[in-house]
Short mmCIF file of C-alpha atoms and ligand atoms in Angstrom, two decimals:
data_model
loop_
_atom_site.label_atom_id
_atom_site.label_comp_id
_atom_site.label_asym_id
_atom_site.label_seq_id
_atom_site.Cartn_x
_atom_site.Cartn_y
_atom_site.Cartn_z
CA MET A 1 -1.84 8.79 -16.36
CA GLU A 2 -0.04 5.31 -16.68
CA PHE A 3 0.82 3.65 -13.21
CA ASN A 4 4.58 3.75 -13.63
CA GLN A 5 4.68 7.39 -14.63
CA GLU A 6 2.43 8.40 -11.76
CA ILE A 7 4.97 6.41 -9.55
CA ALA A 8 7.68 8.36 -10.95
CA LYS A 9 5.81 11.63 -10.47
CA ARG A 10 4.94 10.81 -6.81
CA THR A 11 8.49 9.63 -5.99
CA GLU A 12 9.87 12.83 -7.47
CA GLU A 13 7.30 14.92 -5.08
CA ILE A 14 8.36 12.67 -2.14
CA GLU A 15 12.12 13.28 -3.03
CA GLY A 16 11.40 17.04 -2.87
CA ILE A 17 9.56 16.87 0.65
CA ILE A 18 12.23 14.65 1.97
CA ARG A 19 15.11 17.00 0.72
CA SER A 20 13.40 20.14 2.44
CA TYR A 21 13.77 18.47 5.85
CA LEU A 22 17.40 17.47 5.44
CA PRO A 23 20.08 19.68 7.60
CA LYS A 24 22.05 22.25 6.18
CA GLU A 25 25.71 21.25 5.96
CA GLU A 26 27.52 23.70 8.34
CA GLY A 27 29.44 24.38 11.30
CA TYR A 28 32.31 22.21 12.92
CA GLN A 29 30.13 19.22 12.73
CA LYS A 30 29.46 19.61 8.81
CA THR A 31 31.08 16.08 8.05
CA VAL A 32 28.18 14.34 9.68
CA MET A 33 25.68 16.40 8.17
CA GLU A 34 27.28 15.62 4.61
CA ALA A 35 27.28 11.92 5.40
CA MET A 36 23.74 12.08 6.50
CA ASN A 37 22.70 13.80 3.51
CA TYR A 38 24.62 11.52 1.36
CA SER A 39 22.87 8.60 2.77
CA VAL A 40 19.50 9.83 2.19
CA LEU A 41 19.92 11.30 -1.06
CA ALA A 42 21.63 8.17 -2.54
CA GLY A 43 18.40 7.03 -4.13
CA GLY A 44 15.90 4.37 -3.14
CA LYS A 45 12.15 3.79 -3.86
CA ARG A 46 10.86 6.08 -1.07
CA LEU A 47 8.32 3.29 -0.39
CA ARG A 48 7.73 3.98 3.27
CA PRO A 49 6.82 7.69 2.78
CA MET A 50 4.71 6.80 -0.21
CA LEU A 51 2.49 4.39 1.74
CA MET A 52 2.35 7.03 4.61
CA GLN A 53 1.13 9.57 2.28
CA GLU A 54 -1.37 7.43 0.34
CA THR A 55 -2.72 5.92 3.72
CA TYR A 56 -3.07 9.46 4.98
CA ARG A 57 -4.98 10.24 1.59
CA LEU A 58 -7.09 7.00 1.96
CA PHE A 59 -8.55 8.33 5.24
CA GLY A 60 -9.18 11.92 3.72
CA GLY A 61 -5.86 13.43 4.82
CA LYS A 62 -5.20 16.88 3.11
CA SER A 63 -2.74 19.10 4.98
CA ARG A 64 1.03 19.27 4.86
CA ILE A 65 1.11 17.67 8.53
CA ILE A 66 2.13 14.32 7.15
CA GLU A 67 5.47 15.57 5.38
CA PRO A 68 7.61 15.87 8.28
CA PHE A 69 6.58 12.23 9.31
CA MET A 70 7.26 11.38 5.81
CA ALA A 71 10.86 12.75 5.75
CA ALA A 72 11.24 11.05 9.23
CA ILE A 73 10.38 7.63 8.47
CA GLU A 74 12.72 7.59 5.39
CA MET A 75 15.56 9.02 7.72
CA ILE A 76 14.86 6.05 10.28
CA HIS A 77 15.00 3.40 7.30
CA THR A 78 18.26 5.11 5.93
CA TYR A 79 19.92 5.04 9.14
CA SER A 80 18.94 1.41 9.54
CA LEU A 81 20.46 0.59 6.13
CA VAL A 82 23.86 2.78 6.85
CA HIS A 83 24.01 0.55 10.19
CA ASP A 84 23.25 -2.70 8.43
CA ASP A 85 26.01 -2.09 5.86
CA LEU A 86 28.77 -1.24 8.65
CA PRO A 87 31.72 -3.83 8.92
CA ALA A 88 30.27 -5.08 12.28
CA MET A 89 27.06 -6.21 10.39
CA ASP A 90 26.86 -7.07 6.67
CA ASN A 91 30.01 -5.07 5.90
CA ASP A 92 28.45 -4.10 2.47
CA GLU A 93 30.54 -1.91 0.05
CA TYR A 94 27.48 -0.99 -2.38
CA ARG A 95 23.80 0.04 -1.75
CA ARG A 96 21.39 1.66 -4.20
CA GLY A 97 24.20 1.56 -6.82
CA LYS A 98 26.50 3.80 -4.75
CA LYS A 99 29.24 3.52 -2.29
CA THR A 100 27.86 2.85 1.19
CA THR A 101 27.95 5.82 3.82
CA HIS A 102 31.07 4.00 5.71
CA ALA A 103 32.76 3.43 2.48
CA VAL A 104 32.98 6.96 1.73
CA TYR A 105 33.12 8.68 5.14
CA GLY A 106 34.98 5.98 7.31
CA GLU A 107 33.28 3.93 9.92
CA ALA A 108 33.22 6.39 12.62
CA MET A 109 31.07 8.74 10.71
CA GLY A 110 28.85 5.95 9.21
CA ILE A 111 28.16 5.14 12.87
CA LEU A 112 27.48 8.72 13.71
CA ALA A 113 25.49 9.41 10.55
CA GLY A 114 23.29 6.37 11.48
CA ASP A 115 22.68 8.06 14.88
CA ALA A 116 22.21 11.41 13.90
CA LEU A 117 19.67 10.34 11.38
CA LEU A 118 17.68 8.46 13.89
CA ASN A 119 17.64 11.36 16.34
CA TYR A 120 17.15 13.91 13.56
CA ALA A 121 14.00 11.92 12.41
CA PHE A 122 12.27 12.71 15.74
CA GLU A 123 13.41 16.38 15.70
CA THR A 124 11.98 16.57 12.15
CA ALA A 125 8.81 14.55 13.10
CA THR A 126 7.77 17.02 15.91
CA LEU A 127 7.86 19.90 13.46
CA ALA A 128 4.24 18.49 12.81
CA PHE A 129 3.13 20.58 16.01
CA ASP A 130 3.86 23.70 13.97
CA ILE A 131 2.01 22.65 11.01
CA GLU A 132 -1.13 21.83 12.80
CA PRO A 133 -1.09 22.14 16.37
CA GLU A 134 -4.84 21.19 16.74
CA ASN A 135 -4.04 17.53 15.35
CA THR A 136 -4.44 15.33 18.54
CA GLY A 137 -3.08 12.36 16.70
CA ILE A 138 0.59 13.76 16.66
CA PRO A 139 1.39 12.10 19.91
CA ARG A 140 0.28 8.82 19.00
CA ALA A 141 1.94 9.11 15.72
CA LEU A 142 5.28 9.85 17.51
CA GLN A 143 4.66 7.09 19.71
CA THR A 144 4.13 4.79 16.92
CA LEU A 145 7.36 6.26 15.10
CA ALA A 146 9.43 5.39 18.18
CA ARG A 147 7.91 2.01 18.92
CA LYS A 148 7.94 0.43 15.80
CA ALA A 149 11.74 1.41 15.09
CA GLY A 150 12.91 -0.09 18.38
CA ILE A 151 13.31 -3.07 20.28
CA TYR A 152 9.55 -4.00 19.90
CA GLY A 153 10.27 -3.40 16.13
CA MET A 154 12.90 -3.19 13.60
CA VAL A 155 15.97 -3.35 16.04
CA GLY A 156 14.22 -6.10 17.92
CA GLY A 157 13.93 -8.20 14.43
CA GLN A 158 17.38 -7.32 13.61
CA THR A 159 18.84 -8.63 16.87
CA VAL A 160 17.20 -11.89 16.38
CA ASP A 161 18.54 -11.91 12.56
CA VAL A 162 22.01 -11.01 13.69
CA GLU A 163 21.97 -13.80 16.50
CA SER A 164 20.74 -16.44 14.13
CA GLU A 165 23.01 -15.91 11.24
CA GLY A 166 25.35 -18.98 10.48
CA LYS A 167 23.54 -21.01 13.27
CA SER A 168 21.27 -23.98 12.54
CA GLY A 169 17.86 -24.43 14.18
CA MET A 170 15.81 -21.86 12.61
CA THR A 171 12.09 -22.24 12.71
CA LYS A 172 9.44 -21.04 10.36
CA GLU A 173 7.82 -19.21 13.63
CA LYS A 174 11.12 -17.53 14.35
CA LEU A 175 11.85 -16.45 10.63
CA ASP A 176 8.22 -14.96 10.67
CA PHE A 177 9.09 -13.11 13.95
CA ILE A 178 12.25 -11.50 12.39
CA TYR A 179 10.41 -10.54 9.15
CA ARG A 180 7.52 -8.95 11.14
CA LEU A 181 9.81 -6.76 13.00
CA LYS A 182 12.86 -6.24 10.79
CA THR A 183 11.14 -5.35 7.75
CA GLY A 184 7.40 -5.19 8.75
CA ALA A 185 7.48 -2.82 11.64
CA LEU A 186 8.64 0.34 9.59
CA ILE A 187 5.98 -0.53 7.14
CA GLU A 188 3.46 -0.86 9.89
CA SER A 189 4.60 2.38 11.21
CA SER A 190 4.49 4.17 7.70
CA MET A 191 0.99 3.33 7.22
CA GLN A 192 -0.21 3.55 10.66
CA ILE A 193 0.87 7.09 11.00
CA GLY A 194 -0.71 7.99 7.96
CA ALA A 195 -4.25 6.65 9.38
CA ILE A 196 -3.61 8.26 12.81
CA LEU A 197 -2.97 11.74 11.40
CA ALA A 198 -5.84 11.68 9.11
CA GLY A 199 -8.06 10.92 11.94
CA ALA A 200 -8.97 7.07 11.25
CA THR A 201 -10.80 5.24 13.89
CA LYS A 202 -8.98 2.90 16.43
CA ASN A 203 -10.60 -0.08 14.52
CA GLU A 204 -9.54 1.47 11.18
CA GLN A 205 -5.95 1.91 12.67
CA LYS A 206 -5.85 -1.76 13.58
CA MET A 207 -6.88 -2.90 10.32
CA ILE A 208 -4.25 -0.87 8.61
CA GLU A 209 -1.66 -2.11 10.82
CA GLU A 210 -2.62 -5.70 9.78
CA VAL A 211 -2.82 -4.71 6.04
CA ALA A 212 0.74 -3.35 6.34
CA ALA A 213 2.14 -6.33 8.29
CA ALA A 214 1.17 -8.65 5.28
CA VAL A 215 2.62 -5.91 2.90
CA GLY A 216 5.86 -6.00 4.94
CA LEU A 217 6.01 -10.05 4.96
CA ALA A 218 5.44 -9.86 1.09
CA PHE A 219 8.17 -7.13 0.66
CA GLN A 220 10.52 -9.01 2.80
CA ILE A 221 10.06 -12.32 0.94
CA GLN A 222 10.41 -10.82 -2.59
CA ASP A 223 13.64 -9.30 -1.09
CA ASP A 224 14.67 -12.86 -0.42
CA ILE A 225 13.54 -14.01 -4.02
CA LEU A 226 15.51 -10.84 -5.52
CA ASP A 227 18.75 -12.06 -3.52
CA VAL A 228 18.69 -15.36 -5.56
CA THR A 229 16.99 -14.17 -9.07
CA GLY A 230 17.99 -10.44 -9.24
CA THR A 231 20.82 -8.72 -10.84
CA ALA A 232 23.40 -6.63 -9.25
CA GLU A 233 22.89 -3.85 -11.97
CA VAL A 234 19.18 -3.53 -11.26
CA LEU A 235 19.41 -3.93 -7.39
CA GLY A 236 22.51 -1.57 -6.81
CA LYS A 237 24.08 -4.16 -4.68
CA PRO A 238 25.55 -7.66 -5.10
CA ILE A 239 23.19 -10.62 -5.04
CA GLY A 240 23.73 -13.89 -3.35
CA SER A 241 24.30 -12.26 0.13
CA ASP A 242 21.87 -14.47 1.92
CA GLU A 243 23.89 -17.70 0.89
CA ARG A 244 27.20 -16.21 1.52
CA ASN A 245 26.09 -15.31 5.09
CA ASN A 246 24.80 -19.00 5.50
CA LYS A 247 21.20 -17.25 5.96
CA THR A 248 17.93 -19.22 6.49
CA THR A 249 15.15 -17.33 4.44
CA TYR A 250 11.87 -17.72 3.27
CA VAL A 251 13.42 -19.07 0.09
CA THR A 252 15.68 -21.61 1.68
CA CYS A 253 12.65 -22.61 3.60
CA GLU A 254 9.86 -22.98 1.39
CA GLY A 255 11.66 -23.21 -2.17
CA LEU A 256 11.65 -20.34 -4.68
CA GLU A 257 8.41 -21.37 -6.32
CA LYS A 258 6.08 -21.39 -3.15
CA ALA A 259 7.99 -18.08 -2.04
CA LYS A 260 6.76 -16.52 -5.45
CA GLU A 261 3.31 -17.77 -4.84
CA ASP A 262 3.17 -16.59 -1.27
CA VAL A 263 4.22 -12.97 -2.13
CA LYS A 264 1.09 -12.96 -4.62
CA ASN A 265 -1.38 -14.73 -2.24
CA ILE A 266 -0.32 -12.40 1.11
CA SER A 267 -0.25 -9.19 -1.02
CA GLU A 268 -3.72 -10.09 -2.18
CA GLN A 269 -4.82 -10.95 1.24
CA ALA A 270 -3.74 -7.51 2.15
CA ILE A 271 -5.69 -5.93 -0.61
CA ALA A 272 -8.63 -7.84 0.33
CA LYS A 273 -8.52 -6.55 3.86
CA MET A 274 -8.14 -2.73 2.72
CA ASP A 275 -11.11 -3.25 0.43
CA SER A 276 -13.26 -4.07 3.28
CA LEU A 277 -12.81 -0.49 4.31
CA VAL A 278 -15.43 1.95 3.54
CA VAL A 279 -12.63 4.46 2.27
CA LYS A 280 -10.90 3.58 -1.06
CA ASN A 281 -7.45 4.53 -2.78
CA GLU A 282 -6.85 3.00 -5.91
CA PHE A 283 -3.25 4.02 -6.23
CA LEU A 284 -2.41 2.50 -2.71
CA THR A 285 -4.24 -0.71 -4.03
CA GLU A 286 -1.95 -0.69 -7.32
CA LEU A 287 0.96 0.24 -5.34
CA ILE A 288 1.01 -2.94 -2.94
CA ARG A 289 0.21 -5.01 -6.11
CA SER A 290 3.03 -3.56 -8.09
CA LEU A 291 5.61 -4.66 -5.16
CA THR A 292 4.90 -8.46 -6.00
CA ALA A 293 6.64 -7.61 -9.43
CA ARG A 294 9.40 -5.58 -8.21
CA GLU A 295 12.85 -5.96 -9.39
CA LYS A 296 14.58 -3.85 -6.96
C1 GRG B 301 20.71 -1.84 11.88
C2 GRG B 301 19.03 -1.50 13.61
C3 GRG B 301 19.35 -1.92 12.23
C4 GRG B 301 18.40 -2.22 11.56
C5 GRG B 301 18.62 -3.02 10.22
C6 GRG B 301 16.52 -2.55 7.69
C7 GRG B 301 17.60 -3.46 8.16
C8 GRG B 301 17.49 -3.63 9.69
C9 GRG B 301 18.58 -4.12 7.53
C10 GRG B 301 18.81 -3.85 5.96
C11 GRG B 301 18.67 -4.92 5.15
C12 GRG B 301 17.40 -5.56 5.01
C13 GRG B 301 17.29 -6.70 3.89
C14 GRG B 301 16.35 -5.10 5.43
C15 GRG B 301 15.12 -5.59 5.29
C16 GRG B 301 14.23 -4.52 4.92
C17 GRG B 301 14.48 -4.25 3.43
C18 GRG B 301 14.21 -5.00 2.54
C19 GRG B 301 15.08 -2.96 3.19
C20 GRG B 301 15.44 -2.42 1.87
O1 GRG B 301 14.30 -1.62 1.58
P1 GRG B 301 14.06 -0.78 0.39
O2 GRG B 301 14.12 -2.09 -0.77
O3 GRG B 301 15.15 0.06 0.18
O4 GRG B 301 12.80 -0.20 0.34
P2 GRG B 301 15.40 1.35 -0.71
O5 GRG B 301 16.85 1.40 -1.07
O6 GRG B 301 14.55 1.03 -2.00
O7 GRG B 301 15.04 2.28 0.19
#
């Protein structure tokens, strides 16, 4: 099967898994559940669950234990987007080609839906105990999910990003820190959890964390590039937001051409590191390579 068809097929499967873990819309608190489901089902590439599932397969994982964690990582990713779009942050009206959650449900419900998704992610991930109680990796996987989403991960990176906005004095070192945490941490979490639950060794887990860090960095640089060269139709959100928000990005630091070269080089470094493992997953390699050419 051709790679793009394979991606489409797997994305659809992942969509089904995520959907199966979403809450029923019922009870007096129904509105928050509707807002959660609206946000998660608004589309998206489902990259993080895909990386998680493929890393799990890379290390020989075969059970459904990975599924609640796949849903959980997408819930955490979605919460971050819902909160990032709020008036107090980027104040965006469109995301994934649809109205943002607060634009549809109001600001208070946008905040609550984000909070609820973060919490429900952990409630969902713990269902792994029912699927494979004998898997000793579950506590470590939960710890990784928590840590990489929090102050030592995504929230930490977003904090520095928010504080730097509109200010001069951004250094390359600080920008790397922001990218590693804000974007990289959830990608690291995804791939590490796949490795942990499949029973990879400590050394293999470390290698995968490094591979994922490089994938995350390349992904964020490509995001910066698309904010300059992309189109609103394909991206599903307005372009030029970095310039409007006076943001220092990899593109403003290094220039467009160097940024494009670096996306390719950093991704190839990630692939080379993965190739040094004894286990192989060709689809995962192709997936990482395909991200360098992504248009959304
Ligand atoms: C609000 C705590 C908090 C964190 C926000 C993730 C984030 C941090 C902000 C969103 C804006 C942004 C540019 C984040 C960097 C990561 C990134 C490129 C997210 C978009 O991920 P995709 O392209 O989105 O995988 P889809 O829609 O495909 O799921």
